[in-house]
XYZ file of C-alpha atoms in Angstrom:
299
model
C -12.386 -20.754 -6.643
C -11.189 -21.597 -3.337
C -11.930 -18.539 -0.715
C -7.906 -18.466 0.316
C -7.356 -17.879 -3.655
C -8.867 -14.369 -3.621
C -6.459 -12.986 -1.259
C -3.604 -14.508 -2.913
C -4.429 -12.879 -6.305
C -4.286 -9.455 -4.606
C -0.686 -10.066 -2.874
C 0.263 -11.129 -6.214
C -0.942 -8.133 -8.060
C 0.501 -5.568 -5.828
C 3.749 -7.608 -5.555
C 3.583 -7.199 -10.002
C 3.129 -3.144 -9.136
C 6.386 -3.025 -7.233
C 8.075 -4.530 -10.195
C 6.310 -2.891 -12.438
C 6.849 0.461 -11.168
C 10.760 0.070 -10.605
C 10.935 -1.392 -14.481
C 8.583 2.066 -15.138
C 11.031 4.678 -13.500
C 14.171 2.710 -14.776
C 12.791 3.513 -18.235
C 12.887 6.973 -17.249
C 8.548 7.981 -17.122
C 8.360 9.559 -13.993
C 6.128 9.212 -11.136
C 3.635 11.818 -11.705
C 3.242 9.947 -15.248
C 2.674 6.303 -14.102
C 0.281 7.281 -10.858
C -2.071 9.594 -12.760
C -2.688 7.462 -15.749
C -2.495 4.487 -12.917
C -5.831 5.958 -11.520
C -7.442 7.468 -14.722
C -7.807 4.126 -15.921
C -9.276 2.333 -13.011
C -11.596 5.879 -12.716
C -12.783 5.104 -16.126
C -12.900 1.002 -15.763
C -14.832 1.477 -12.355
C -17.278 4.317 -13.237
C -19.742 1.662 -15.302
C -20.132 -0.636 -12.438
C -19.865 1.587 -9.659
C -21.845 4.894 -10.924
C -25.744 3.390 -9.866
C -23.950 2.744 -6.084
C -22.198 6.808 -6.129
C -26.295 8.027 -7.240
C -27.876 5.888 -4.021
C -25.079 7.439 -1.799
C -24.786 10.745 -3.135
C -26.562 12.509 -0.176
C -23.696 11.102 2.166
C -21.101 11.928 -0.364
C -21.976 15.899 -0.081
C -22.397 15.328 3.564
C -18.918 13.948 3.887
C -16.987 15.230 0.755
C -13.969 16.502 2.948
C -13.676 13.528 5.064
C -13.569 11.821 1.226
C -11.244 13.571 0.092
C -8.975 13.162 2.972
C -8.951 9.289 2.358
C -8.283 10.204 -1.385
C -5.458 12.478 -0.528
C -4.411 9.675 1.514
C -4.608 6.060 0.040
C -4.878 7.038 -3.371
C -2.473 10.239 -3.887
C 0.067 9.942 -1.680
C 0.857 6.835 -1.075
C 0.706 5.455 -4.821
C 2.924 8.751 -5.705
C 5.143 8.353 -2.819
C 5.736 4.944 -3.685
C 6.997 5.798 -6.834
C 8.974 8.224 -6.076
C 10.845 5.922 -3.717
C 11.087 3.192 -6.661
C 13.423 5.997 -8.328
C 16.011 5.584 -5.934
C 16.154 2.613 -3.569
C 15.090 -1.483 -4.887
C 12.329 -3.231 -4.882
C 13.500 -5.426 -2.356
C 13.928 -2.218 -0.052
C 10.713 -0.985 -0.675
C 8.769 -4.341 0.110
C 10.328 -5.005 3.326
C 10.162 -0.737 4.678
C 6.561 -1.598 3.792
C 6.152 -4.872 5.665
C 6.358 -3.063 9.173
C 2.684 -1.568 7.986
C 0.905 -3.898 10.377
C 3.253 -2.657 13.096
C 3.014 0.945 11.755
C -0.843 0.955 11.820
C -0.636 -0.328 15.295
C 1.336 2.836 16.267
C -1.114 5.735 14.471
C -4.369 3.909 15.713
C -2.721 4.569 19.424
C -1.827 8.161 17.861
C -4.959 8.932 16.381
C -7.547 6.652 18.138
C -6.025 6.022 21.468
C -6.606 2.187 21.126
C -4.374 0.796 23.693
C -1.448 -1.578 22.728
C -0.410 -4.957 25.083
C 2.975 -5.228 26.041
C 3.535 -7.940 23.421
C 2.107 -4.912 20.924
C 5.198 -3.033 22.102
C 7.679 -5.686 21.814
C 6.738 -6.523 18.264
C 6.783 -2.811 17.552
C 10.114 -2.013 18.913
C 12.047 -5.330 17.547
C 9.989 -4.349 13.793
C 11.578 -1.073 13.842
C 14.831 -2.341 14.623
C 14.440 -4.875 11.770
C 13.506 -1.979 9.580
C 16.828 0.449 10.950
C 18.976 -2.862 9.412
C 17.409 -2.380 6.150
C 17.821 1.373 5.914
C 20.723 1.585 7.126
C 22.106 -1.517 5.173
C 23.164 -3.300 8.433
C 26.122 -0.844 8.991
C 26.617 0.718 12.323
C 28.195 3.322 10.553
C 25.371 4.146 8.464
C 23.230 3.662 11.132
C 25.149 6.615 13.534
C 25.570 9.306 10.355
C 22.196 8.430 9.611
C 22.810 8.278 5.768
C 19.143 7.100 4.363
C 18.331 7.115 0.874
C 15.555 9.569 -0.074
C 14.029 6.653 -2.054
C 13.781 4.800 1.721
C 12.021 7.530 3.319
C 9.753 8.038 0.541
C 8.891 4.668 1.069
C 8.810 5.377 4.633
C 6.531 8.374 4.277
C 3.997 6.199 1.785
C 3.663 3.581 4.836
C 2.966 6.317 6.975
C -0.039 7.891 4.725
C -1.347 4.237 4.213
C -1.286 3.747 8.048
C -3.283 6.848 8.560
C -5.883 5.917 5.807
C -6.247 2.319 7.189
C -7.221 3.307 10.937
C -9.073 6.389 9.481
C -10.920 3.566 7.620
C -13.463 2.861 11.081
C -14.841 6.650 11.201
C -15.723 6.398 7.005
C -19.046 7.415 6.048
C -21.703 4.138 5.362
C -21.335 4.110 2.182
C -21.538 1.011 -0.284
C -17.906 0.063 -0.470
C -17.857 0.511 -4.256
C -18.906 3.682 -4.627
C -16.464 4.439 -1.747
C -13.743 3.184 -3.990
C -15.110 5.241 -7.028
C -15.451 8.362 -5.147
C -12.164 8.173 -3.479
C -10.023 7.162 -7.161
C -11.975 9.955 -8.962
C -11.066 11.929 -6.249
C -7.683 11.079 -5.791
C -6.832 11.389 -9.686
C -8.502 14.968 -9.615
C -5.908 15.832 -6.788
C -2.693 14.161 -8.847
C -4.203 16.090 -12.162
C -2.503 19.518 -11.192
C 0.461 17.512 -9.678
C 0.949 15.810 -13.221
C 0.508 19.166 -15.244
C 3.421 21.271 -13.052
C 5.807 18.160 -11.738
C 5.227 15.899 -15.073
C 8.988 15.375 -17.446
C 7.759 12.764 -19.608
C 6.549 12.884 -23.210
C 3.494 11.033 -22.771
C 3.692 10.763 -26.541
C 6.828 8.783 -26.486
C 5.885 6.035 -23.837
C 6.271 2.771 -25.725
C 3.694 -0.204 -25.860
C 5.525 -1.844 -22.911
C 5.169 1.517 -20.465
C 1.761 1.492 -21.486
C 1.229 -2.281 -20.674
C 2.476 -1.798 -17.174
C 0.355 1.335 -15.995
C -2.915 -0.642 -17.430
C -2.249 -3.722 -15.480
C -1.407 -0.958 -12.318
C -4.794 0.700 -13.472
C -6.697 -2.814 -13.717
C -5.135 -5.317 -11.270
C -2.876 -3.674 -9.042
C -6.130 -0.991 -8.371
C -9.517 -2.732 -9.338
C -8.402 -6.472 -9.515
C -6.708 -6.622 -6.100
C -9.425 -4.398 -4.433
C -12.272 -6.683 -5.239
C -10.426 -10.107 -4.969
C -8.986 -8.695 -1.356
C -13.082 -7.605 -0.233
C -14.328 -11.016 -1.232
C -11.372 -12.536 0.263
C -12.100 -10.494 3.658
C -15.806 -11.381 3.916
C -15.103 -14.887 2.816
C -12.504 -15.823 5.397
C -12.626 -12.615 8.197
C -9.625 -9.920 8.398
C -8.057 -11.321 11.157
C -7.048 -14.118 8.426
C -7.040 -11.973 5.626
C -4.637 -9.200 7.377
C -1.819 -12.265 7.864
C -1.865 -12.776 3.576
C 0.005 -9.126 3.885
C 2.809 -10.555 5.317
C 3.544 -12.516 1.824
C 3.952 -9.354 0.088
C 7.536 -8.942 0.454
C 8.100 -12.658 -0.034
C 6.154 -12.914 -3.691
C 8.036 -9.159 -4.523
C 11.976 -9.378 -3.810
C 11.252 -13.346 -5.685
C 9.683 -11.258 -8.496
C 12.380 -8.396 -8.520
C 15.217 -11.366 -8.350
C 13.877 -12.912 -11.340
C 12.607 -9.794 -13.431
C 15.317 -7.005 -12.296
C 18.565 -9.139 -11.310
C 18.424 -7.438 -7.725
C 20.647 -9.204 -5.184
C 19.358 -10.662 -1.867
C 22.096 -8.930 0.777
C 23.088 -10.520 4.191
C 21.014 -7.428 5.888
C 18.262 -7.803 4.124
C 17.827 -11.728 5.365
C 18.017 -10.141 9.257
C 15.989 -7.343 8.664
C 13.260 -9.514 7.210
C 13.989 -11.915 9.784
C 13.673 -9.153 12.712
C 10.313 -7.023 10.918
C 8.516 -10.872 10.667
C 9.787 -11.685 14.568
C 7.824 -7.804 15.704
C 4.645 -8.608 13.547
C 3.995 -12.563 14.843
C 4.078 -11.369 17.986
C 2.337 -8.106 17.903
C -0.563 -9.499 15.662
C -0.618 -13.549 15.925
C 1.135 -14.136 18.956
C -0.962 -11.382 20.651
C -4.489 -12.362 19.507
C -3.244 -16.345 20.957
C -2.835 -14.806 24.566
C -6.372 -12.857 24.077
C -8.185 -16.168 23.339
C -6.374 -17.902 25.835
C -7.244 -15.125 28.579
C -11.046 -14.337 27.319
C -11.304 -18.593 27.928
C -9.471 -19.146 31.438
């Protein structure tokens, strides 16, 4: 299979969770519902091939448990949940595009967090992305915009970028560790943490979920989780994350065509120059960037 392939597959599978998880909520299962049974399935579809990998690193996993759980209460509780959550009450379409500034948003914490030092073009693409994403919340009305009337669905969304930010430049200082066990440890983790979460915050009758609710959190638990993680680290160490980290910027593309065709949403003028303004910040804070750093590191 062509190298490029394996991190298509994974902007494909997450683009299928977005749709997947609005259809979910529509049907009235709520969040608590679809993430926990999301990650006790890829817990229990991992555990075979990644338990021999969690034995060889379990010294560094009781050396570093709380740092673990920190990137479980990250990247696999709260920003699965939060996602959601959002789904309940703003569109796919909305959610894919808030979550397209993540490049720009990652850029931001690692100065935050790290200190890593952004270029002037770095600022320009993360001003004019954050612009492009004020047109989507605010649905390209001023007057929106100035009585600040955002959906709770958007700043869910907003808040699930922002934990998935963290995670990602958190990702440098995580403990050497075989990347599958990593995984493991993290999803076991992470499901322990939305256990208690499920019990108190939980409406649904897990009883009543129908075939088709069931079919959509296994193919979250399988290929939105396992599938797209694997496909994504071959795709990475076949082709370099520089490369890899521009196959992101098809997620919104692959998800508002999937929510078009699948949910009937609508494609709005504001959405067209949000995109528009979100993809403008990112090519220059990531590819436009990078060009000027070759060009400098060879004059």
């Amino acid at each position: 299979m062509p190298a490029f392939v394996y991190l298509l597959l994974p902007i494909l599978f997450w683009s299928g969770n977005y749709v997947l998880g609005r259809l979910t909520v529509s049907d009235g299962i709520d969040p608590y519902t679809i993430s926990f049974f999301r990650w006790s399935i890829a817990c229990l579809l991992i555990l075979p091939f990644a338990y021999k990998k969690i034995i060889s690193d379990w010294g560094l996993i009781q050396k570093h448990w709380p740092m673990l759980l920190f990137f479980a209460f990250l990247g696999i509780c709260n920003y699965n949940l939060f996602l959601y959550i959002g789904l309940t009450s703003t569109t796919v379409t909305n959610a894919v595009l808030l979550n397209s500034i993540m490049p720009v948003m990652i850029l931001i914490t690692a100065r935050l967090l790290l200190g890593s030092k952004t270029s002037t073009l770095q600022n320009t693409g993360i001003l004019i992305s954050t612009i492009g994403a004020i047109v989507i919340v605010s649905r390209g009305s001023l007057d929106t915009f100035l009585h600040l009337t955002i959906s709770s669905g958007d700043l869910w969304i907003i808040s699930a970028a922002v934990s998935w930010a963290i995670y990602s430049v958190l990702l440098t200082k995580r403990p050497a560790m075989n990347i599958l066990s990593f995984f493991a440890v993290t999803a076991i983790m992470g499901t322990c943490i939305q256990f208690p979460l499920f019990l108190v915050f939980s409406s649904s009758d897990v009883t009543a979920l129908t075939s088709a609710n069931w079919g959509a959190i296994v193919y979250m638990g399988i290929f939105a989780s396992i599938g797209a993680f694997i496909c994504w680290n071959i795709g990475v160490q076949k082709l370099g994350a520089a490369v890899a980290g521009h196959f992101v910027h098809l997620l919104p593309v692959f998800s508002i065509f999937l929510s078009v065709l699948f949910l009937g949403e609508q494609i709005e003028s504001f959405h067209g120059i949000g995109i528009l303004l979100i993809f403008t910040g990112i090519g220059i804070a990531t590819i436009l960037n990078q060009r000027v750093k070759q060009d400098e590191a060879k004059a």
